[in-house]
Amino acid sequence: MSYHRKRIPVAERNIENFLLEPDYEPVDIKYEPTCKQRCCRCCIISSIIILVSALLVFILLFVVLPLVFMHSIELQRNLIFQRYINNEEREFTNFQKYGLEGARNIYRDTIIDDEIITLGVWHCLPLALVHEAVEIEEYNYVEALYRSTYPVLLYFHDTDGNRIADINKYRIFRRSFHVITFDYRGYGDSTEGELSEKLIIEDSIQIYKWVRLQTRAEIFVWGHSFGASLAAQMIARLRKENVIPTGLFLEAPFTTIREELQYISVMKMYTWLPWFEATILSPLEKNGFVFKTNESILSVDCPIMILHAKDDEMVPYILGEK
């Protein structure tokens, strides 16, 4: 509020007027903030919004999500069994598409607690037998496998793969082996079923016993990472039945899923949390996702070869050494 002087004629300037009328008349003037003040106000509001948003994101990512994971067996299952990474359309019988000669596609049933699961299986002949065949379409795979002088390699793929994913390895393996590889339940075109460590091991045991009936040759087992844990567990279980393969190859194995998860990039952002073990690791073990390769390997009687790259970014070399 400010004032300006009001002029009064001299004749009217008497004592009464002087006393009754003020010398200044009030005038309203609107306050306009400066650009600098408006900018400061905007900065303060923006900062508050950013801080609140950051706090909400933090709570969502590091509090809510771990708590949801803790109580959701489906989220835990999807973390362990990463089928979604390699789930594009596949042609499991079109060997010509993949340049794979001398291979056949088979489907084998496993029965666990009256549940029938059909697993997709590939059998790749040794290259020497392929070269000997005049017309591979008419080759007798059953006879070749049963009477073969070549050993058999039973292959376990990684958690994000299927029986097509490691086709380049088969090209190397078949220089010396019959290669038999299969998809776990829910993988590839195998039957959907409950995905659990225990049930996949049961399926694997039945596949091994089926292979044992198909050949008189030696049987080796090869497992890659996640598959290495499954292979070691299967052989440990078979030992109780006095069934022992000729040898075991462990490619990039980890000790336990508890230790492996701490090196996965998506999990590293949670390892510093005080509640990481309570909300992530312990619930996995509670629901049977343990994959303790380090314990299973103690019950493996056949020779073991461990292969691991020192620059492996998925499964650290130190876990292979351990």
PDB file of C-alpha atoms in Angstrom:
ATOM      1  CA  MET A   1       0.000   0.000   0.000  1.00  0.00           C
ATOM      2  CA  SER A   2       1.431   3.458  -0.936  1.00  0.00           C
ATOM      3  CA  TYR A   3       0.180   7.003  -0.811  1.00  0.00           C
ATOM      4  CA  HIS A   4       0.312  10.102  -3.000  1.00  0.00           C
ATOM      5  CA  ARG A   5      -0.388  13.652  -1.929  1.00  0.00           C
ATOM      6  CA  LYS A   6      -3.901  15.034  -2.553  1.00  0.00           C
ATOM      7  CA  ARG A   7      -3.952  18.741  -3.445  1.00  0.00           C
ATOM      8  CA  ILE A   8      -6.517  20.881  -1.539  1.00  0.00           C
ATOM      9  CA  PRO A   9      -7.386  24.416  -2.580  1.00  0.00           C
ATOM     10  CA  VAL A  10      -5.885  27.051  -0.344  1.00  0.00           C
ATOM     11  CA  ALA A  11      -9.308  28.424   0.627  1.00  0.00           C
ATOM     12  CA  GLU A  12     -10.368  25.047   1.873  1.00  0.00           C
ATOM     13  CA  ARG A  13      -7.254  24.496   3.896  1.00  0.00           C
ATOM     14  CA  ASN A  14      -8.611  25.130   7.316  1.00  0.00           C
ATOM     15  CA  ILE A  15      -8.091  23.407  10.529  1.00  0.00           C
ATOM     16  CA  GLU A  16     -11.171  21.245  10.134  1.00  0.00           C
ATOM     17  CA  ASN A  17     -10.210  19.977   6.711  1.00  0.00           C
ATOM     18  CA  PHE A  18      -6.719  19.405   7.898  1.00  0.00           C
ATOM     19  CA  LEU A  19      -7.965  17.337  10.785  1.00  0.00           C
ATOM     20  CA  LEU A  20     -10.661  15.414   8.896  1.00  0.00           C
ATOM     21  CA  GLU A  21      -8.956  14.654   5.607  1.00  0.00           C
ATOM     22  CA  PRO A  22      -5.688  12.826   5.390  1.00  0.00           C
ATOM     23  CA  ASP A  23      -2.855  14.370   3.528  1.00  0.00           C
ATOM     24  CA  TYR A  24      -2.468  11.065   1.439  1.00  0.00           C
ATOM     25  CA  GLU A  25      -4.985   8.906  -0.348  1.00  0.00           C
ATOM     26  CA  PRO A  26      -4.448   5.056  -0.379  1.00  0.00           C
ATOM     27  CA  VAL A  27      -3.950   3.420  -3.817  1.00  0.00           C
ATOM     28  CA  ASP A  28      -3.753  -0.396  -4.512  1.00  0.00           C
ATOM     29  CA  ILE A  29      -0.625  -1.572  -6.359  1.00  0.00           C
ATOM     30  CA  LYS A  30      -0.232  -5.281  -7.405  1.00  0.00           C
ATOM     31  CA  TYR A  31       3.035  -7.036  -6.481  1.00  0.00           C
ATOM     32  CA  GLU A  32       4.808  -8.640  -9.458  1.00  0.00           C
ATOM     33  CA  PRO A  33       7.652 -11.097  -8.616  1.00  0.00           C
ATOM     34  CA  THR A  34      10.823 -10.793 -10.605  1.00  0.00           C
ATOM     35  CA  CYS A  35      12.006 -13.437 -13.117  1.00  0.00           C
ATOM     36  CA  LYS A  36      14.660 -14.584 -10.676  1.00  0.00           C
ATOM     37  CA  GLN A  37      12.067 -15.131  -7.969  1.00  0.00           C
ATOM     38  CA  ARG A  38       9.797 -17.067 -10.335  1.00  0.00           C
ATOM     39  CA  CYS A  39      12.725 -19.239 -11.409  1.00  0.00           C
ATOM     40  CA  CYS A  40      13.638 -20.038  -7.804  1.00  0.00           C
ATOM     41  CA  ARG A  41      10.058 -21.019  -7.048  1.00  0.00           C
ATOM     42  CA  CYS A  42       9.960 -23.357 -10.072  1.00  0.00           C
ATOM     43  CA  CYS A  43      13.260 -24.938  -9.050  1.00  0.00           C
ATOM     44  CA  ILE A  44      11.983 -25.634  -5.552  1.00  0.00           C
ATOM     45  CA  ILE A  45       8.775 -27.226  -6.851  1.00  0.00           C
ATOM     46  CA  SER A  46      10.694 -29.309  -9.406  1.00  0.00           C
ATOM     47  CA  SER A  47      13.137 -30.492  -6.748  1.00  0.00           C
ATOM     48  CA  ILE A  48      10.306 -31.568  -4.493  1.00  0.00           C
ATOM     49  CA  ILE A  49       8.645 -33.485  -7.337  1.00  0.00           C
ATOM     50  CA  ILE A  50      11.930 -35.200  -8.266  1.00  0.00           C
ATOM     51  CA  LEU A  51      12.646 -36.169  -4.654  1.00  0.00           C
ATOM     52  CA  VAL A  52       9.157 -37.545  -4.136  1.00  0.00           C
ATOM     53  CA  SER A  53       9.320 -39.471  -7.424  1.00  0.00           C
ATOM     54  CA  ALA A  54      12.752 -40.872  -6.553  1.00  0.00           C
ATOM     55  CA  LEU A  55      11.473 -41.938  -3.146  1.00  0.00           C
ATOM     56  CA  LEU A  56       8.467 -43.669  -4.701  1.00  0.00           C
ATOM     57  CA  VAL A  57      10.672 -45.466  -7.252  1.00  0.00           C
ATOM     58  CA  PHE A  58      13.050 -46.544  -4.479  1.00  0.00           C
ATOM     59  CA  ILE A  59      10.190 -47.902  -2.394  1.00  0.00           C
ATOM     60  CA  LEU A  60       8.729 -49.691  -5.406  1.00  0.00           C
ATOM     61  CA  LEU A  61      12.026 -51.261  -6.562  1.00  0.00           C
ATOM     62  CA  PHE A  62      13.737 -52.001  -3.265  1.00  0.00           C
ATOM     63  CA  VAL A  63      10.879 -52.563  -0.844  1.00  0.00           C
ATOM     64  CA  VAL A  64       7.666 -53.498  -2.648  1.00  0.00           C
ATOM     65  CA  LEU A  65       9.234 -55.678  -5.369  1.00  0.00           C
ATOM     66  CA  PRO A  66      11.370 -57.771  -2.955  1.00  0.00           C
ATOM     67  CA  LEU A  67       8.316 -58.279  -0.735  1.00  0.00           C
ATOM     68  CA  VAL A  68       6.205 -59.360  -3.720  1.00  0.00           C
ATOM     69  CA  PHE A  69       9.011 -61.689  -4.856  1.00  0.00           C
ATOM     70  CA  MET A  70       9.206 -63.135  -1.351  1.00  0.00           C
ATOM     71  CA  HIS A  71       5.575 -64.244  -1.473  1.00  0.00           C
ATOM     72  CA  SER A  72       5.303 -65.154  -5.183  1.00  0.00           C
ATOM     73  CA  ILE A  73       6.485 -68.610  -6.180  1.00  0.00           C
ATOM     74  CA  GLU A  74       5.752 -67.755  -9.829  1.00  0.00           C
ATOM     75  CA  LEU A  75       8.212 -64.847  -9.817  1.00  0.00           C
ATOM     76  CA  GLN A  76      10.794 -67.101  -8.196  1.00  0.00           C
ATOM     77  CA  ARG A  77      10.170 -69.809 -10.788  1.00  0.00           C
ATOM     78  CA  ASN A  78      10.512 -67.319 -13.658  1.00  0.00           C
ATOM     79  CA  LEU A  79      13.826 -66.096 -12.249  1.00  0.00           C
ATOM     80  CA  ILE A  80      15.255 -69.627 -12.138  1.00  0.00           C
ATOM     81  CA  PHE A  81      13.706 -71.130 -15.276  1.00  0.00           C
ATOM     82  CA  GLN A  82      14.293 -68.463 -17.910  1.00  0.00           C
ATOM     83  CA  ARG A  83      12.321 -70.069 -20.725  1.00  0.00           C
ATOM     84  CA  TYR A  84      11.112 -66.675 -22.007  1.00  0.00           C
ATOM     85  CA  ILE A  85      14.596 -65.725 -23.287  1.00  0.00           C
ATOM     86  CA  ASN A  86      14.635 -68.392 -26.004  1.00  0.00           C
ATOM     87  CA  ASN A  87      10.935 -68.835 -26.705  1.00  0.00           C
ATOM     88  CA  GLU A  88      10.808 -67.745 -30.347  1.00  0.00           C
ATOM     89  CA  GLU A  89       9.135 -70.066 -32.831  1.00  0.00           C
ATOM     90  CA  ARG A  90      11.239 -73.160 -33.421  1.00  0.00           C
ATOM     91  CA  GLU A  91      11.046 -75.998 -35.937  1.00  0.00           C
ATOM     92  CA  PHE A  92      12.297 -78.994 -34.027  1.00  0.00           C
ATOM     93  CA  THR A  93      11.933 -81.432 -36.931  1.00  0.00           C
ATOM     94  CA  ASN A  94      13.351 -79.239 -39.698  1.00  0.00           C
ATOM     95  CA  PHE A  95      16.999 -80.325 -39.511  1.00  0.00           C
ATOM     96  CA  GLN A  96      17.679 -79.059 -43.009  1.00  0.00           C
ATOM     97  CA  LYS A  97      16.951 -75.523 -41.793  1.00  0.00           C
ATOM     98  CA  TYR A  98      19.788 -75.812 -39.283  1.00  0.00           C
ATOM     99  CA  GLY A  99      22.163 -77.664 -41.579  1.00  0.00           C
ATOM    100  CA  LEU A 100      22.153 -80.696 -39.322  1.00  0.00           C
ATOM    101  CA  GLU A 101      22.410 -83.982 -41.200  1.00  0.00           C
ATOM    102  CA  GLY A 102      22.082 -87.376 -39.605  1.00  0.00           C
ATOM    103  CA  ALA A 103      19.729 -86.328 -36.808  1.00  0.00           C
ATOM    104  CA  ARG A 104      16.289 -87.468 -35.714  1.00  0.00           C
ATOM    105  CA  ASN A 105      13.583 -86.025 -33.480  1.00  0.00           C
ATOM    106  CA  ILE A 106      12.001 -88.251 -30.818  1.00  0.00           C
ATOM    107  CA  TYR A 107       9.398 -87.754 -28.099  1.00  0.00           C
ATOM    108  CA  ARG A 108       9.734 -89.640 -24.840  1.00  0.00           C
ATOM    109  CA  ASP A 109       7.192 -89.856 -22.033  1.00  0.00           C
ATOM    110  CA  THR A 110       8.095 -89.644 -18.364  1.00  0.00           C
ATOM    111  CA  ILE A 111       5.647 -90.609 -15.635  1.00  0.00           C
ATOM    112  CA  ILE A 112       5.810 -89.028 -12.186  1.00  0.00           C
ATOM    113  CA  ASP A 113       2.937 -89.446  -9.714  1.00  0.00           C
ATOM    114  CA  ASP A 114       0.627 -90.539 -12.549  1.00  0.00           C
ATOM    115  CA  GLU A 115       1.430 -87.359 -14.502  1.00  0.00           C
ATOM    116  CA  ILE A 116       2.639 -88.017 -18.040  1.00  0.00           C
ATOM    117  CA  ILE A 117       5.108 -85.492 -19.455  1.00  0.00           C
ATOM    118  CA  THR A 118       6.310 -85.738 -23.060  1.00  0.00           C
ATOM    119  CA  LEU A 119       9.861 -84.498 -23.627  1.00  0.00           C
ATOM    120  CA  GLY A 120      11.365 -83.526 -26.975  1.00  0.00           C
ATOM    121  CA  VAL A 121      14.613 -85.394 -27.731  1.00  0.00           C
ATOM    122  CA  TRP A 122      17.234 -85.157 -30.464  1.00  0.00           C
ATOM    123  CA  HIS A 123      19.619 -87.908 -31.497  1.00  0.00           C
ATOM    124  CA  CYS A 124      22.582 -86.830 -33.664  1.00  0.00           C
ATOM    125  CA  LEU A 125      24.695 -89.580 -35.206  1.00  0.00           C
ATOM    126  CA  PRO A 126      28.511 -89.437 -35.103  1.00  0.00           C
ATOM    127  CA  LEU A 127      29.824 -87.693 -38.216  1.00  0.00           C
ATOM    128  CA  ALA A 128      31.696 -90.788 -39.354  1.00  0.00           C
ATOM    129  CA  LEU A 129      28.429 -92.734 -39.545  1.00  0.00           C
ATOM    130  CA  VAL A 130      26.765 -89.886 -41.420  1.00  0.00           C
ATOM    131  CA  HIS A 131      29.517 -89.887 -44.037  1.00  0.00           C
ATOM    132  CA  GLU A 132      29.176 -93.649 -44.451  1.00  0.00           C
ATOM    133  CA  ALA A 133      25.431 -93.462 -45.109  1.00  0.00           C
ATOM    134  CA  VAL A 134      24.291 -93.399 -48.711  1.00  0.00           C
ATOM    135  CA  GLU A 135      20.810 -92.041 -47.966  1.00  0.00           C
ATOM    136  CA  ILE A 136      20.587 -90.672 -44.456  1.00  0.00           C
ATOM    137  CA  GLU A 137      16.767 -90.688 -44.512  1.00  0.00           C
ATOM    138  CA  GLU A 138      16.847 -94.477 -44.571  1.00  0.00           C
ATOM    139  CA  TYR A 139      19.553 -94.866 -41.986  1.00  0.00           C
ATOM    140  CA  ASN A 140      18.694 -97.179 -39.095  1.00  0.00           C
ATOM    141  CA  TYR A 141      19.192 -94.901 -36.092  1.00  0.00           C
ATOM    142  CA  VAL A 142      18.036 -97.501 -33.587  1.00  0.00           C
ATOM    143  CA  GLU A 143      20.506-100.096 -34.828  1.00  0.00           C
ATOM    144  CA  ALA A 144      23.310 -97.550 -35.109  1.00  0.00           C
ATOM    145  CA  LEU A 145      22.801 -96.494 -31.493  1.00  0.00           C
ATOM    146  CA  TYR A 146      22.415 -99.985 -30.074  1.00  0.00           C
ATOM    147  CA  ARG A 147      25.445-101.570 -31.751  1.00  0.00           C
ATOM    148  CA  SER A 148      27.623 -98.476 -31.914  1.00  0.00           C
ATOM    149  CA  THR A 149      31.290 -98.486 -31.070  1.00  0.00           C
ATOM    150  CA  TYR A 150      30.999 -94.754 -30.444  1.00  0.00           C
ATOM    151  CA  PRO A 151      30.146 -93.593 -26.913  1.00  0.00           C
ATOM    152  CA  VAL A 152      26.980 -91.621 -26.197  1.00  0.00           C
ATOM    153  CA  LEU A 153      26.887 -88.061 -24.827  1.00  0.00           C
ATOM    154  CA  LEU A 154      23.720 -87.027 -22.953  1.00  0.00           C
ATOM    155  CA  TYR A 155      23.536 -83.223 -23.018  1.00  0.00           C
ATOM    156  CA  PHE A 156      21.811 -80.879 -20.500  1.00  0.00           C
ATOM    157  CA  HIS A 157      21.256 -77.318 -21.802  1.00  0.00           C
ATOM    158  CA  ASP A 158      21.291 -74.070 -19.792  1.00  0.00           C
ATOM    159  CA  THR A 159      18.220 -72.447 -18.243  1.00  0.00           C
ATOM    160  CA  ASP A 160      17.662 -70.014 -21.138  1.00  0.00           C
ATOM    161  CA  GLY A 161      18.123 -72.593 -23.883  1.00  0.00           C
ATOM    162  CA  ASN A 162      16.502 -75.555 -25.583  1.00  0.00           C
ATOM    163  CA  ARG A 163      17.740 -78.471 -27.673  1.00  0.00           C
ATOM    164  CA  ILE A 164      18.337 -76.199 -30.665  1.00  0.00           C
ATOM    165  CA  ALA A 165      20.254 -73.445 -28.848  1.00  0.00           C
ATOM    166  CA  ASP A 166      23.575 -75.337 -28.605  1.00  0.00           C
ATOM    167  CA  ILE A 167      23.571 -76.828 -32.078  1.00  0.00           C
ATOM    168  CA  ASN A 168      27.152 -75.643 -32.747  1.00  0.00           C
ATOM    169  CA  LYS A 169      28.366 -77.718 -29.803  1.00  0.00           C
ATOM    170  CA  TYR A 170      26.706 -80.818 -31.210  1.00  0.00           C
ATOM    171  CA  ARG A 171      28.706 -80.366 -34.407  1.00  0.00           C
ATOM    172  CA  ILE A 172      31.862 -80.707 -32.322  1.00  0.00           C
ATOM    173  CA  PHE A 173      30.591 -83.428 -29.978  1.00  0.00           C
ATOM    174  CA  ARG A 174      29.471 -85.706 -32.809  1.00  0.00           C
ATOM    175  CA  ARG A 175      33.031 -86.033 -34.035  1.00  0.00           C
ATOM    176  CA  SER A 176      33.391 -88.567 -31.223  1.00  0.00           C
ATOM    177  CA  PHE A 177      29.897 -89.246 -29.837  1.00  0.00           C
ATOM    178  CA  HIS A 178      26.292 -90.057 -30.488  1.00  0.00           C
ATOM    179  CA  VAL A 179      24.706 -86.871 -29.114  1.00  0.00           C
ATOM    180  CA  ILE A 180      21.400 -87.130 -27.291  1.00  0.00           C
ATOM    181  CA  THR A 181      19.905 -83.909 -25.985  1.00  0.00           C
ATOM    182  CA  PHE A 182      16.454 -83.167 -24.611  1.00  0.00           C
ATOM    183  CA  ASP A 183      14.278 -80.291 -23.471  1.00  0.00           C
ATOM    184  CA  TYR A 184      13.159 -80.096 -19.862  1.00  0.00           C
ATOM    185  CA  ARG A 185       9.438 -79.985 -19.134  1.00  0.00           C
ATOM    186  CA  GLY A 186       8.015 -76.654 -20.278  1.00  0.00           C
ATOM    187  CA  TYR A 187      11.005 -75.997 -22.563  1.00  0.00           C
ATOM    188  CA  GLY A 188      11.007 -76.179 -26.359  1.00  0.00           C
ATOM    189  CA  ASP A 189       8.076 -78.310 -27.456  1.00  0.00           C
ATOM    190  CA  SER A 190       8.077 -80.508 -24.357  1.00  0.00           C
ATOM    191  CA  THR A 191       4.833 -80.755 -22.397  1.00  0.00           C
ATOM    192  CA  GLU A 192       4.036 -77.952 -19.994  1.00  0.00           C
ATOM    193  CA  GLY A 193       4.198 -79.131 -16.409  1.00  0.00           C
ATOM    194  CA  GLU A 194       5.100 -77.916 -12.960  1.00  0.00           C
ATOM    195  CA  LEU A 195       8.611 -76.512 -13.144  1.00  0.00           C
ATOM    196  CA  SER A 196      10.602 -77.589 -10.142  1.00  0.00           C
ATOM    197  CA  GLU A 197      14.137 -78.747  -9.538  1.00  0.00           C
ATOM    198  CA  LYS A 198      12.948 -82.049  -8.107  1.00  0.00           C
ATOM    199  CA  LEU A 199      10.627 -82.917 -11.009  1.00  0.00           C
ATOM    200  CA  ILE A 200      13.183 -82.041 -13.706  1.00  0.00           C
ATOM    201  CA  ILE A 201      15.675 -84.352 -11.984  1.00  0.00           C
ATOM    202  CA  GLU A 202      13.062 -87.121 -11.988  1.00  0.00           C
ATOM    203  CA  ASP A 203      12.453 -86.569 -15.718  1.00  0.00           C
ATOM    204  CA  SER A 204      16.204 -86.647 -16.369  1.00  0.00           C
ATOM    205  CA  ILE A 205      16.657 -89.948 -14.543  1.00  0.00           C
ATOM    206  CA  GLN A 206      13.996 -91.545 -16.715  1.00  0.00           C
ATOM    207  CA  ILE A 207      15.619 -90.159 -19.867  1.00  0.00           C
ATOM    208  CA  TYR A 208      19.000 -91.563 -18.787  1.00  0.00           C
ATOM    209  CA  LYS A 209      17.514 -94.996 -18.118  1.00  0.00           C
ATOM    210  CA  TRP A 210      15.847 -94.936 -21.523  1.00  0.00           C
ATOM    211  CA  VAL A 211      19.173 -94.095 -23.190  1.00  0.00           C
ATOM    212  CA  ARG A 212      20.851 -96.892 -21.244  1.00  0.00           C
ATOM    213  CA  LEU A 213      18.347 -99.345 -22.750  1.00  0.00           C
ATOM    214  CA  GLN A 214      19.000 -98.055 -26.283  1.00  0.00           C
ATOM    215  CA  THR A 215      22.725 -98.772 -26.381  1.00  0.00           C
ATOM    216  CA  ARG A 216      25.517-100.978 -25.137  1.00  0.00           C
ATOM    217  CA  ALA A 217      28.031 -98.152 -25.542  1.00  0.00           C
ATOM    218  CA  GLU A 218      29.528 -96.032 -22.789  1.00  0.00           C
ATOM    219  CA  ILE A 219      27.438 -93.034 -21.681  1.00  0.00           C
ATOM    220  CA  PHE A 220      28.926 -89.658 -20.779  1.00  0.00           C
ATOM    221  CA  VAL A 221      26.919 -86.739 -19.398  1.00  0.00           C
ATOM    222  CA  TRP A 222      27.532 -83.071 -20.246  1.00  0.00           C
ATOM    223  CA  GLY A 223      25.846 -80.185 -18.426  1.00  0.00           C
ATOM    224  CA  HIS A 224      26.127 -76.460 -19.116  1.00  0.00           C
ATOM    225  CA  SER A 225      25.760 -74.091 -16.119  1.00  0.00           C
ATOM    226  CA  PHE A 226      22.171 -74.665 -14.939  1.00  0.00           C
ATOM    227  CA  GLY A 227      22.325 -77.971 -16.805  1.00  0.00           C
ATOM    228  CA  ALA A 228      25.574 -78.824 -15.006  1.00  0.00           C
ATOM    229  CA  SER A 229      23.763 -78.694 -11.684  1.00  0.00           C
ATOM    230  CA  LEU A 230      20.955 -80.892 -13.031  1.00  0.00           C
ATOM    231  CA  ALA A 231      23.451 -83.388 -14.482  1.00  0.00           C
ATOM    232  CA  ALA A 232      25.408 -83.652 -11.222  1.00  0.00           C
ATOM    233  CA  GLN A 233      22.218 -84.127  -9.215  1.00  0.00           C
ATOM    234  CA  MET A 234      20.947 -86.794 -11.611  1.00  0.00           C
ATOM    235  CA  ILE A 235      24.176 -88.795 -11.366  1.00  0.00           C
ATOM    236  CA  ALA A 236      24.172 -88.466  -7.568  1.00  0.00           C
ATOM    237  CA  ARG A 237      20.655 -89.931  -7.530  1.00  0.00           C
ATOM    238  CA  LEU A 238      21.546 -92.727  -9.964  1.00  0.00           C
ATOM    239  CA  ARG A 239      24.460 -93.745  -7.772  1.00  0.00           C
ATOM    240  CA  LYS A 240      21.967 -94.837  -5.107  1.00  0.00           C
ATOM    241  CA  GLU A 241      20.705 -97.375  -7.652  1.00  0.00           C
ATOM    242  CA  ASN A 242      24.260 -98.431  -8.542  1.00  0.00           C
ATOM    243  CA  VAL A 243      23.927 -96.811 -11.959  1.00  0.00           C
ATOM    244  CA  ILE A 244      27.113 -94.924 -12.824  1.00  0.00           C
ATOM    245  CA  PRO A 245      27.877 -93.181 -16.164  1.00  0.00           C
ATOM    246  CA  THR A 246      31.331 -93.349 -17.716  1.00  0.00           C
ATOM    247  CA  GLY A 247      32.102 -89.668 -17.130  1.00  0.00           C
ATOM    248  CA  LEU A 248      30.701 -86.212 -16.356  1.00  0.00           C
ATOM    249  CA  PHE A 249      31.542 -82.913 -18.062  1.00  0.00           C
ATOM    250  CA  LEU A 250      30.614 -79.739 -16.167  1.00  0.00           C
ATOM    251  CA  GLU A 251      30.728 -76.619 -18.345  1.00  0.00           C
ATOM    252  CA  ALA A 252      30.690 -73.316 -16.403  1.00  0.00           C
ATOM    253  CA  PRO A 253      29.172 -74.839 -13.269  1.00  0.00           C
ATOM    254  CA  PHE A 254      28.115 -72.826 -10.220  1.00  0.00           C
ATOM    255  CA  THR A 255      28.236 -74.023  -6.617  1.00  0.00           C
ATOM    256  CA  THR A 256      24.692 -73.144  -5.513  1.00  0.00           C
ATOM    257  CA  ILE A 257      21.946 -70.974  -6.907  1.00  0.00           C
ATOM    258  CA  ARG A 258      22.283 -68.814  -3.772  1.00  0.00           C
ATOM    259  CA  GLU A 259      25.863 -67.887  -4.701  1.00  0.00           C
ATOM    260  CA  GLU A 260      25.207 -67.640  -8.431  1.00  0.00           C
ATOM    261  CA  LEU A 261      22.344 -65.148  -8.045  1.00  0.00           C
ATOM    262  CA  GLN A 262      24.635 -62.661  -6.346  1.00  0.00           C
ATOM    263  CA  TYR A 263      26.635 -62.352  -9.573  1.00  0.00           C
ATOM    264  CA  ILE A 264      23.696 -61.937 -11.961  1.00  0.00           C
ATOM    265  CA  SER A 265      23.515 -58.331 -13.164  1.00  0.00           C
ATOM    266  CA  VAL A 266      19.825 -57.861 -12.376  1.00  0.00           C
ATOM    267  CA  MET A 267      20.435 -59.094  -8.824  1.00  0.00           C
ATOM    268  CA  LYS A 268      23.521 -57.032  -8.063  1.00  0.00           C
ATOM    269  CA  MET A 269      21.329 -53.976  -7.459  1.00  0.00           C
ATOM    270  CA  TYR A 270      19.665 -55.819  -4.578  1.00  0.00           C
ATOM    271  CA  THR A 271      22.604 -57.496  -2.862  1.00  0.00           C
ATOM    272  CA  TRP A 272      23.356 -54.446  -0.694  1.00  0.00           C
ATOM    273  CA  LEU A 273      19.876 -54.450   0.831  1.00  0.00           C
ATOM    274  CA  PRO A 274      19.731 -55.569   4.486  1.00  0.00           C
ATOM    275  CA  TRP A 275      16.665 -57.640   3.582  1.00  0.00           C
ATOM    276  CA  PHE A 276      18.166 -59.248   0.448  1.00  0.00           C
ATOM    277  CA  GLU A 277      18.559 -62.655   2.065  1.00  0.00           C
ATOM    278  CA  ALA A 278      15.179 -62.597   3.805  1.00  0.00           C
ATOM    279  CA  THR A 279      13.199 -61.553   0.720  1.00  0.00           C
ATOM    280  CA  ILE A 280      15.190 -63.126  -2.156  1.00  0.00           C
ATOM    281  CA  LEU A 281      17.516 -65.962  -1.145  1.00  0.00           C
ATOM    282  CA  SER A 282      15.658 -67.639   1.715  1.00  0.00           C
ATOM    283  CA  PRO A 283      12.288 -67.841  -0.099  1.00  0.00           C
ATOM    284  CA  LEU A 284      13.992 -69.595  -3.048  1.00  0.00           C
ATOM    285  CA  GLU A 285      15.440 -72.252  -0.773  1.00  0.00           C
ATOM    286  CA  LYS A 286      12.147 -72.564   1.094  1.00  0.00           C
ATOM    287  CA  ASN A 287      10.380 -73.378  -2.196  1.00  0.00           C
ATOM    288  CA  GLY A 288      12.966 -75.944  -3.288  1.00  0.00           C
ATOM    289  CA  PHE A 289      15.085 -73.886  -5.705  1.00  0.00           C
ATOM    290  CA  VAL A 290      18.518 -74.739  -4.282  1.00  0.00           C
ATOM    291  CA  PHE A 291      20.638 -76.329  -7.078  1.00  0.00           C
ATOM    292  CA  LYS A 292      23.486 -77.330  -4.761  1.00  0.00           C
ATOM    293  CA  THR A 293      26.004 -78.598  -7.287  1.00  0.00           C
ATOM    294  CA  ASN A 294      28.749 -78.499  -4.652  1.00  0.00           C
ATOM    295  CA  GLU A 295      26.906 -81.114  -2.577  1.00  0.00           C
ATOM    296  CA  SER A 296      25.793 -83.340  -5.457  1.00  0.00           C
ATOM    297  CA  ILE A 297      29.287 -83.574  -6.923  1.00  0.00           C
ATOM    298  CA  LEU A 298      30.484 -85.295  -3.728  1.00  0.00           C
ATOM    299  CA  SER A 299      28.278 -88.263  -4.619  1.00  0.00           C
ATOM    300  CA  VAL A 300      29.529 -88.562  -8.201  1.00  0.00           C
ATOM    301  CA  ASP A 301      31.799 -91.591  -8.578  1.00  0.00           C
ATOM    302  CA  CYS A 302      32.643 -91.306 -12.272  1.00  0.00           C
ATOM    303  CA  PRO A 303      35.526 -89.135 -13.572  1.00  0.00           C
ATOM    304  CA  ILE A 304      34.689 -85.419 -13.781  1.00  0.00           C
ATOM    305  CA  MET A 305      36.028 -82.748 -16.101  1.00  0.00           C
ATOM    306  CA  ILE A 306      35.259 -79.099 -15.295  1.00  0.00           C
ATOM    307  CA  LEU A 307      35.504 -76.478 -18.056  1.00  0.00           C
ATOM    308  CA  HIS A 308      35.226 -72.768 -17.328  1.00  0.00           C
ATOM    309  CA  ALA A 309      36.240 -69.558 -19.110  1.00  0.00           C
ATOM    310  CA  LYS A 310      38.019 -67.000 -16.929  1.00  0.00           C
ATOM    311  CA  ASP A 311      36.111 -64.164 -18.600  1.00  0.00           C
ATOM    312  CA  ASP A 312      32.686 -65.760 -18.090  1.00  0.00           C
ATOM    313  CA  GLU A 313      30.303 -62.915 -17.234  1.00  0.00           C
ATOM    314  CA  MET A 314      27.297 -65.063 -16.352  1.00  0.00           C
ATOM    315  CA  VAL A 315      28.879 -67.634 -14.033  1.00  0.00           C
ATOM    316  CA  PRO A 316      32.116 -66.359 -12.465  1.00  0.00           C
ATOM    317  CA  TYR A 317      35.225 -68.480 -12.871  1.00  0.00           C
ATOM    318  CA  ILE A 318      35.701 -68.507  -9.079  1.00  0.00           C
ATOM    319  CA  LEU A 319      32.519 -70.563  -8.695  1.00  0.00           C
ATOM    320  CA  GLY A 320      33.927 -73.170 -11.078  1.00  0.00           C
ATOM    321  CA  GLU A 321      37.115 -73.288  -9.032  1.00  0.00           C
ATOM    322  CA  LYS A 322      35.184 -73.490  -5.787  1.00  0.00           C
TER     323      LYS A 322
END
